Coordinates of C-alpha atoms in Angstrom, one line a residue:
L1 CA -10.6 -13.5 45.9
F2 CA -10.0 -10.6 43.4
P3 CA -7.0 -8.4 43.0
E4 CA -7.1 -5.2 45.1
S5 CA -6.8 -3.2 41.9
I6 CA -7.6 -4.1 38.3
T7 CA -5.8 -1.5 36.3
T8 CA -3.0 -3.4 34.6
E9 CA -3.1 -6.3 32.1
Q10 CA -1.6 -8.7 34.6
Q11 CA -4.2 -7.8 37.3
S12 CA -6.9 -8.3 34.7
L13 CA -5.5 -11.7 33.7
V14 CA -5.4 -12.8 37.3
L15 CA -9.1 -11.8 37.7
V16 CA -10.1 -13.8 34.5
K17 CA -8.2 -16.8 35.6
R18 CA -9.8 -16.7 39.1
L19 CA -13.3 -16.3 37.6
L20 CA -12.8 -19.2 35.3
A21 CA -11.4 -21.5 38.1
V22 CA -14.2 -20.5 40.6
S23 CA -16.8 -20.9 37.9
V24 CA -15.7 -24.4 36.9
S25 CA -15.4 -25.3 40.6
C26 CA -19.0 -24.1 41.1
I27 CA -20.2 -26.3 38.3
T28 CA -18.5 -29.4 39.4
Y29 CA -19.6 -28.9 43.1
M30 CA -23.2 -27.9 42.5
R31 CA -23.6 -30.8 40.0
G32 CA -22.2 -33.3 42.6
L33 CA -19.2 -34.5 40.7
F34 CA -16.6 -34.9 43.4
P35 CA -16.5 -35.4 47.2
E36 CA -16.3 -32.5 49.7
S37 CA -12.6 -33.3 50.2
S38 CA -11.8 -32.1 46.7
Y39 CA -12.8 -28.5 47.6
G40 CA -11.6 -25.6 49.6
T41 CA -13.9 -22.9 50.9
R42 CA -13.7 -19.2 50.2
Y43 CA -16.3 -16.5 50.9
L44 CA -17.4 -13.7 48.5
D45 CA -19.5 -11.4 50.7
D46 CA -22.2 -13.7 52.0
L47 CA -21.7 -16.3 49.2
C48 CA -19.8 -19.5 50.2
L49 CA -17.6 -20.6 47.3
K50 CA -16.3 -24.1 46.9
I51 CA -13.1 -24.2 44.9
L52 CA -11.4 -27.2 43.4
R53 CA -8.1 -28.2 44.8
E54 CA -5.5 -30.9 44.0
D55 CA -7.0 -33.8 46.0
K56 CA -4.8 -36.8 45.5
S57 CA -7.5 -39.1 46.7
C58 CA -9.8 -38.1 43.8
L59 CA -8.2 -38.5 40.4
G60 CA -11.1 -36.9 38.7
S61 CA -10.7 -33.5 40.5
L62 CA -6.9 -33.7 39.9
Q63 CA -7.6 -34.0 36.2
I64 CA -10.0 -31.0 36.1
V65 CA -7.4 -28.9 37.9
K66 CA -4.8 -29.8 35.3
W67 CA -7.2 -28.9 32.5
I68 CA -8.0 -25.5 34.0
Q69 CA -4.2 -24.9 34.3
G70 CA -3.9 -25.8 30.6
C71 CA -6.5 -23.2 29.8
F72 CA -4.6 -20.7 31.9
D73 CA -1.6 -21.2 29.5
A74 CA -3.8 -20.4 26.5
L75 CA -5.2 -17.3 28.3
E76 CA -1.8 -16.0 29.1
K77 CA -0.8 -16.3 25.4
Q78 CA -4.1 -14.7 24.3
Y79 CA -4.8 -17.8 22.0
V80 CA -8.0 -19.2 23.4
S81 CA -11.3 -17.7 22.3
D82 CA -13.8 -20.3 23.8
F83 CA -13.6 -22.8 26.6
F84 CA -16.3 -25.4 26.7
T85 CA -17.1 -28.0 29.4
F86 CA -19.9 -30.4 28.9
F87 CA -21.3 -33.8 29.9
N88 CA -21.5 -36.9 27.7
E89 CA -20.9 -37.5 24.0
T90 CA -24.6 -36.7 23.3
V91 CA -24.4 -33.4 25.3
T92 CA -26.8 -33.1 28.2
E93 CA -25.4 -29.9 29.6
L94 CA -22.8 -27.4 28.3
Y95 CA -21.0 -24.4 29.7
Q96 CA -19.2 -21.9 27.5
F97 CA -16.7 -19.3 28.6
K98 CA -15.9 -16.8 25.8
F99 CA -12.8 -14.6 25.9
K100 CA -11.9 -11.5 24.1
Y101 CA -8.6 -9.6 24.4
K102 CA -8.5 -5.8 24.2
K103 CA -5.6 -3.7 23.0
K104 CA -5.1 -0.9 25.4
V105 CA -5.8 2.2 23.3
P106 CA -4.0 5.4 24.3
Q107 CA -6.6 7.6 26.0
M108 CA -6.8 11.3 26.1
D109 CA -5.3 12.9 29.1
I110 CA -6.8 16.0 30.4
S111 CA -3.9 18.0 31.7
S112 CA -4.3 20.8 34.3
N113 CA -2.4 22.4 37.0
H114 CA -3.9 19.8 39.3
G115 CA -2.6 16.8 37.4
E116 CA -3.9 14.4 34.7
F117 CA -7.1 12.5 34.5
V118 CA -7.4 9.3 32.4
T119 CA -10.7 7.5 31.8
G120 CA -11.0 3.8 32.2
L121 CA -13.1 1.0 33.8
C122 CA -13.4 1.3 37.5
S123 CA -11.9 -1.6 39.5
E124 CA -14.9 -1.6 41.8
D125 CA -17.3 -1.8 38.9
V126 CA -15.3 -4.8 37.5
K127 CA -15.4 -6.5 40.9
Q128 CA -19.2 -5.9 41.2
A129 CA -19.7 -7.5 37.8
S130 CA -17.6 -10.4 38.9
R131 CA -19.6 -10.9 42.1
L132 CA -22.9 -10.7 40.0
L133 CA -21.7 -13.3 37.5
L134 CA -20.7 -15.8 40.2
R135 CA -23.8 -15.3 42.2
T136 CA -26.0 -15.7 39.1
L137 CA -24.1 -18.9 38.3
Y138 CA -24.6 -20.3 41.8
L139 CA -28.3 -19.4 41.7
L140 CA -28.7 -21.1 38.3
M141 CA -26.9 -24.3 39.6
Q142 CA -29.5 -24.4 42.4
D143 CA -32.3 -24.2 39.9
L144 CA -31.2 -27.1 37.7
G145 CA -32.5 -30.6 38.1
P146 CA -30.1 -33.6 38.5
L147 CA -27.9 -35.0 35.8
P148 CA -28.1 -38.7 34.7
N149 CA -26.2 -41.1 36.9
D150 CA -23.6 -42.2 34.3
I151 CA -21.9 -39.1 32.9
T152 CA -18.6 -38.2 31.2
L153 CA -17.1 -34.7 31.5
T154 CA -14.9 -33.2 28.9
M155 CA -13.5 -29.8 27.8
K156 CA -12.7 -28.2 24.5
L157 CA -10.8 -25.1 23.6
L158 CA -11.2 -23.0 20.5
Y159 CA -8.6 -20.5 19.4
Y160 CA -8.1 -17.3 17.5
K161 CA -6.7 -18.2 14.1
D162 CA -4.5 -15.2 13.4
V163 CA -2.3 -15.5 16.5
T164 CA -2.3 -19.2 17.4
P165 CA 0.5 -21.4 16.1
K166 CA -0.8 -24.4 14.1
D167 CA 1.1 -26.8 16.4
Y168 CA 0.1 -25.2 19.7
Q169 CA -1.5 -27.3 22.3
P170 CA -1.8 -26.2 26.0
P171 CA -0.5 -28.6 28.7
G172 CA -2.9 -31.5 29.2
F173 CA -4.7 -31.1 25.8
K174 CA -4.4 -32.6 22.4
E175 CA -5.8 -31.8 19.0
D176 CA -9.5 -32.7 18.7
A177 CA -9.8 -35.8 16.5
S178 CA -13.5 -35.2 15.9
P179 CA -14.3 -31.4 15.7
G180 CA -17.7 -32.0 14.2
D181 CA -21.0 -30.8 15.5
L182 CA -22.1 -31.8 19.1
L183 CA -25.4 -33.5 19.4
F184 CA -27.6 -32.4 22.2
G185 CA -30.0 -34.8 23.9
G186 CA -33.3 -33.4 25.0
D187 CA -34.8 -30.0 24.4
P188 CA -32.0 -27.5 24.9
I189 CA -32.3 -23.9 26.1
N190 CA -29.6 -21.2 26.3
L191 CA -29.0 -19.2 29.5
R192 CA -27.0 -16.0 29.6
V193 CA -25.2 -16.0 32.9
G194 CA -23.3 -12.8 32.6
S195 CA -20.1 -11.1 31.5
V196 CA -17.1 -9.2 33.0
S197 CA -15.2 -6.6 31.1
T198 CA -11.9 -5.0 32.1
D199 CA -9.7 -2.6 30.1
F200 CA -7.9 -5.7 28.8
H201 CA -10.3 -8.7 28.7
L202 CA -13.9 -9.6 28.2
M203 CA -15.3 -12.9 29.5
K204 CA -18.8 -14.1 28.9
V205 CA -20.5 -17.2 30.4
R206 CA -23.4 -19.1 29.0
V207 CA -25.1 -22.4 29.8
T208 CA -27.1 -24.8 27.6
T209 CA -29.2 -27.4 29.4
D210 CA -32.2 -29.5 28.9
K211 CA -35.4 -27.5 29.3
K212 CA -36.8 -30.2 31.6
R213 CA -34.0 -29.6 34.1
M214 CA -35.0 -26.0 34.6
R215 CA -37.3 -26.0 37.7
K216 CA -38.4 -22.4 37.0
A217 CA -39.5 -22.2 33.4
G218 CA -39.8 -18.4 33.5
S219 CA -36.2 -17.8 34.4
N220 CA -35.1 -14.4 33.1
L221 CA -31.8 -16.0 32.0
I222 CA -33.4 -18.0 29.3
Q223 CA -32.5 -16.8 25.8
K224 CA -35.3 -17.0 23.3
N225 CA -34.9 -18.8 19.9
G226 CA -32.6 -21.4 21.5
P227 CA -31.1 -24.3 19.6
T228 CA -32.6 -27.6 18.5
E229 CA -29.1 -28.8 17.9
I230 CA -25.7 -27.4 18.7
S231 CA -24.0 -25.8 15.7
H232 CA -20.2 -25.6 15.8
Q233 CA -19.9 -21.9 15.5
G234 CA -18.8 -20.8 18.9
L235 CA -21.4 -18.6 20.5
D236 CA -19.3 -16.0 18.8
C237 CA -22.0 -13.7 17.5
E238 CA -22.4 -10.3 19.2
E239 CA -25.6 -9.6 21.0
E240 CA -27.1 -7.6 18.2
E241 CA -26.3 -10.3 15.7
E242 CA -28.0 -12.9 17.9
E243 CA -31.2 -10.8 17.9
E244 CA -31.2 -10.7 14.1
S245 CA -30.9 -14.5 13.8
T246 CA -34.4 -15.4 14.7
K247 CA -34.9 -17.1 11.3
I248 CA -31.9 -19.3 12.0
N249 CA -32.7 -21.6 14.9
L250 CA -29.1 -22.1 16.1
L251 CA -27.1 -21.0 19.2
N252 CA -23.5 -21.0 17.9
L253 CA -22.1 -23.3 20.5
A254 CA -18.8 -24.5 19.1
F255 CA -16.6 -24.6 16.1
S256 CA -16.9 -23.2 12.6
Q257 CA -14.6 -21.8 9.9
E258 CA -16.9 -18.8 9.5
E259 CA -15.2 -15.4 10.1
V260 CA -16.5 -13.3 12.9
I261 CA -15.9 -9.8 14.1
G262 CA -12.5 -9.5 15.6
P263 CA -9.7 -12.0 15.2
E264 CA -10.4 -15.0 13.0
K265 CA -11.4 -18.3 14.6
K266 CA -9.6 -21.5 13.5
R267 CA -11.2 -24.9 13.2
K268 CA -8.4 -26.5 15.3
V269 CA -9.9 -27.5 18.6
S270 CA -8.1 -28.9 21.6
E271 CA -9.6 -31.6 23.9
P272 CA -8.3 -33.5 26.8
E273 CA -8.8 -37.2 27.5
K274 CA -12.4 -38.0 28.4
L275 CA -13.1 -38.2 32.1
P276 CA -15.7 -40.8 33.3
L277 CA -17.4 -39.8 36.5
N278 CA -18.6 -43.1 38.0
S279 CA -17.9 -42.2 41.6
R280 CA -20.0 -39.1 42.0
K281 CA -20.7 -38.1 45.6

C-alpha cells in the first residue's frame, strides 16, 4: 500500500496520493454510497481497506475516481491547498484534506571517517502515522450515524495563490460559480482525524458532521469551540492559532481571501458537476 521507502519527493507524492484515494474510498464505502462491486480489497495490517475502482456498472463511482485523479494533477503541480468533499447543498457532513508542500532545505552533514549522517523523517515513522490516520478514519466512520436517504456528493479544490495559474483547472473540474459560504444543516462539530508529514509534504484530515450523528459524544476527536456555520476560510489556521480563536466561533472550513502563514490562498475554487446518489446500496 505504501512505498517501501519515503525518502524522495516522488515517493512522498505517491504516499500522499494513496492516502487521499484510500481515505475517500473509506468515506464512500462506510457511508454506503456505492455497491460492493465498486471496490477492491487491500489489507493494512489487520485492517481491511475497501478501495474505489473504475466500475463501469456504477457511474457514480466512476465519477468519483475521475475527481480523485483530477486532484492528483493539482497535487503533482503543488497547486492544491485544500480538498473538500461534502454532502448536499446545505452541508450535512464535510471532509477536508489539507496539503502543504515543503521545500527540502539543505541539511548539515556530519562527516567522519565512517561516512556521512543526514537527519530527516524516518520512513517507518511516516508509515506508522499513515496507518494511524487510516485506522482513525475507519473507526470514526463506524461511529457515525446514517446519512439522509437523498444526498448529493460534491468536491471542491482550493489553491495556493502565488503558484497557481489563473486559468488552471484540473481534469474533471471547472471554476466554482458560487464560492460563497457553505451552510451547515444541524449542530456541527469538528473532528481532527490526523496528519501525516514527510520531508516534502504535509497532509491533514478533518471531518465536520452533525453532533447528533456522533454515537459517542465523548469522542476524543472532537475539537472544542466548533462552528455554528461553515466560514469559507479553509481550516488553514495552524493549531496554535485555532486555540487562540475561542472568541471567534468559526472553524475555517473553506474559502477566504485572507492571507495565512505560508503561500497565499486564492479565492478561485474548482468544483466538478454535482453527483446525485439516488442508488445507494
